[in-house]
């Protein structure tokens, strides 16, 4: 089967799953950094979101993404845990009764630069025909589910196939862009 118009995301967890509550902001940070890296390192004069921004290219050389702070952003979260079909029930804090949602409204802000907002359509366009594999424990499972939810929120009508057979979970988005 050709992957030309597909994105395959695999998650493999060799250890028994821990009963942690799903926290999308931590998993989303990794995914935003991962999805932003190719664009930040490119020599293009186009900003990640398609706007001209020449200052971004100068920032990437001096930016330390690991030194920063969590800042409140009312435009977050980027997806709703109620509408995402990929979150395991035991990792979905809202569905299991967590009363507060403030923790979902934070994003990572490096001190010396700005991270672009995740753009699922652009991500899918750049990842067409590729595979992503996440290996690890429940934290990598959270990142896998968060990436799937971010893509689903950006392309809610995209066709996908999901297969959960422990310890491997396979998600394929089909006929993308």
Coordinates of C-alpha atoms in Angstrom, one line a residue:
X1 CA 0.0 0.0 0.0
X2 CA 1.4 3.4 -1.0
X3 CA 1.8 6.1 1.7
X4 CA 1.8 8.9 -0.9
X5 CA -1.3 10.5 0.4
X6 CA -1.2 9.2 3.9
X7 CA 0.4 9.8 7.3
X8 CA 1.0 6.8 9.5
X9 CA 1.5 7.4 13.2
X10 CA 2.6 4.4 15.4
X11 CA 2.8 4.2 19.2
X12 CA 4.6 1.3 20.9
X13 CA 4.7 1.0 24.7
X14 CA 6.9 -1.8 26.0
X15 CA 5.9 -1.1 29.6
X16 CA 2.5 -1.5 31.4
X17 CA 0.4 1.7 31.1
X18 CA 0.4 4.0 34.1
X19 CA -2.8 5.5 35.4
X20 CA -1.9 9.1 34.8
X21 CA -4.5 11.7 33.9
X22 CA -4.2 13.0 30.3
X23 CA -2.5 16.3 30.3
X24 CA -2.5 17.7 26.7
X25 CA -0.3 20.7 27.3
X26 CA 2.8 18.8 28.1
X27 CA 2.4 16.4 25.2
X28 CA 1.5 19.3 22.9
X29 CA 4.7 21.1 23.7
X30 CA 6.8 18.3 22.4
X31 CA 4.6 18.0 19.3
X32 CA 4.7 21.8 18.6
X33 CA 8.5 21.7 18.9
X34 CA 8.7 18.6 16.7
X35 CA 6.4 20.0 14.0
X36 CA 8.1 23.4 14.1
X37 CA 11.7 22.3 13.8
X38 CA 11.9 21.8 10.0
X39 CA 10.3 25.2 9.3
X40 CA 12.4 27.0 11.9
X41 CA 15.6 25.5 10.4
X42 CA 14.7 26.1 6.7
X43 CA 16.2 28.9 4.7
X44 CA 12.8 30.1 3.5
X45 CA 11.7 33.7 4.2
X46 CA 8.2 32.4 4.9
X47 CA 6.9 32.2 8.5
X48 CA 5.5 28.9 9.6
X49 CA 1.9 30.2 9.3
X50 CA 2.5 31.5 5.8
X51 CA 3.1 35.1 6.7
X52 CA 6.3 37.0 6.0
X53 CA 8.4 37.2 9.1
X54 CA 12.2 37.6 8.6
X55 CA 12.8 38.0 12.3
X56 CA 12.0 34.3 12.9
X57 CA 15.1 33.2 10.9
X58 CA 17.4 35.3 13.1
X59 CA 15.7 34.1 16.2
X60 CA 16.2 30.4 15.5
X61 CA 20.0 30.6 15.7
X62 CA 20.0 32.2 19.2
X63 CA 16.8 30.6 20.6
X64 CA 17.1 28.2 23.5
X65 CA 13.7 26.5 23.5
X66 CA 14.3 24.9 26.9
X67 CA 14.7 28.2 28.8
X68 CA 11.3 29.8 29.2
X69 CA 8.1 29.7 31.2
X70 CA 4.5 28.6 31.0
X71 CA 2.2 31.5 30.0
X72 CA -1.6 31.7 30.1
X73 CA -3.1 31.8 26.6
X74 CA -6.9 32.0 26.4
X75 CA -6.9 30.6 22.9
X76 CA -5.8 27.2 24.2
X77 CA -6.4 24.3 24.3
X78 CA -6.0 23.6 20.6
X79 CA -8.6 20.8 20.7
X80 CA -11.4 19.6 22.9
X81 CA -10.9 16.3 24.8
X82 CA -14.6 15.7 24.4
X83 CA -14.5 15.7 20.6
X84 CA -11.2 13.8 20.1
X85 CA -11.8 10.1 19.4
X86 CA -8.2 9.1 20.1
X87 CA -7.8 9.7 23.9
X88 CA -8.0 6.6 26.1
X89 CA -10.7 7.1 28.7
X90 CA -8.3 6.8 31.7
X91 CA -6.2 9.7 30.3
X92 CA -9.1 12.1 29.7
X93 CA -9.3 14.2 32.8
X94 CA -12.5 16.1 31.8
X95 CA -14.5 12.9 31.0
X96 CA -13.4 11.4 34.3
X97 CA -14.6 14.4 36.2
X98 CA -11.7 16.8 36.7
X99 CA -13.6 20.0 37.6
X100 CA -11.0 22.6 36.5
X101 CA -9.7 23.4 33.0
X102 CA -7.2 26.2 33.7
X103 CA -4.3 23.8 33.2
X104 CA -5.3 23.5 29.5
X105 CA -4.8 27.2 28.8
X106 CA -1.0 27.4 29.2
X107 CA 1.6 27.2 26.5
X108 CA 5.4 27.2 26.6
X109 CA 7.1 30.5 25.8
X110 CA 10.9 30.5 25.4
X111 CA 12.6 33.6 26.8
X112 CA 14.5 34.5 23.6
X113 CA 12.1 33.7 20.8
X114 CA 8.5 32.8 19.9
X115 CA 7.2 29.4 19.0
X116 CA 4.7 29.3 16.1
X117 CA 1.3 28.0 16.8
X118 CA 0.7 24.4 15.6
X119 CA -0.9 24.3 12.1
X120 CA -2.3 20.9 11.5
X121 CA -3.0 21.5 7.8
X122 CA 0.6 22.6 7.2
X123 CA 1.9 19.7 9.3
X124 CA -0.1 17.2 7.3
X125 CA 1.1 18.7 4.0
X126 CA 4.8 18.5 5.1
X127 CA 4.4 14.9 6.5
X128 CA 2.5 13.4 3.6
X129 CA 3.8 9.9 2.8
X130 CA 5.9 9.7 6.0
X131 CA 5.7 7.6 9.1
X132 CA 6.1 8.8 12.8
X133 CA 6.8 6.2 15.5
X134 CA 6.7 7.1 19.2
X135 CA 8.2 4.5 21.6
X136 CA 7.9 4.7 25.3
X137 CA 5.6 4.6 28.3
X138 CA 2.4 6.5 29.1
X139 CA 4.0 9.9 28.4
X140 CA 4.7 8.9 24.8
X141 CA 1.2 7.6 24.6
X142 CA 0.0 11.0 25.7
X143 CA 2.1 12.6 23.0
X144 CA 0.7 10.2 20.4
X145 CA -2.9 10.9 21.4
X146 CA -2.2 14.7 21.5
X147 CA -0.7 14.7 18.0
X148 CA -3.7 12.7 16.7
X149 CA -6.1 15.1 18.4
X150 CA -4.3 18.2 17.1
X151 CA -4.5 16.8 13.6
X152 CA -8.1 15.8 14.0
X153 CA -9.0 19.3 15.3
X154 CA -7.3 20.8 12.2
X155 CA -8.9 18.3 9.7
X156 CA -12.1 17.0 11.4
X157 CA -13.4 15.4 8.3
X158 CA -10.2 13.6 7.4
X159 CA -10.6 9.8 7.0
X160 CA -8.5 7.7 9.3
X161 CA -8.0 4.1 10.4
X162 CA -7.1 3.3 14.0
X163 CA -5.9 -0.1 15.2
X164 CA -5.2 -0.7 18.9
X165 CA -3.5 -4.1 19.5
X166 CA -1.3 -4.0 22.6
X167 CA 1.4 -2.9 22.7
X168 CA 1.1 -1.3 19.2
X169 CA -1.3 1.4 18.2
X170 CA -1.5 2.4 14.6
X171 CA -3.3 5.5 13.2
X172 CA -3.3 6.3 9.5
X173 CA -4.8 9.5 8.1
X174 CA -5.8 8.7 4.6
X175 CA -6.2 10.9 1.5
X176 CA -4.7 13.9 3.1
X177 CA -4.4 17.2 1.3

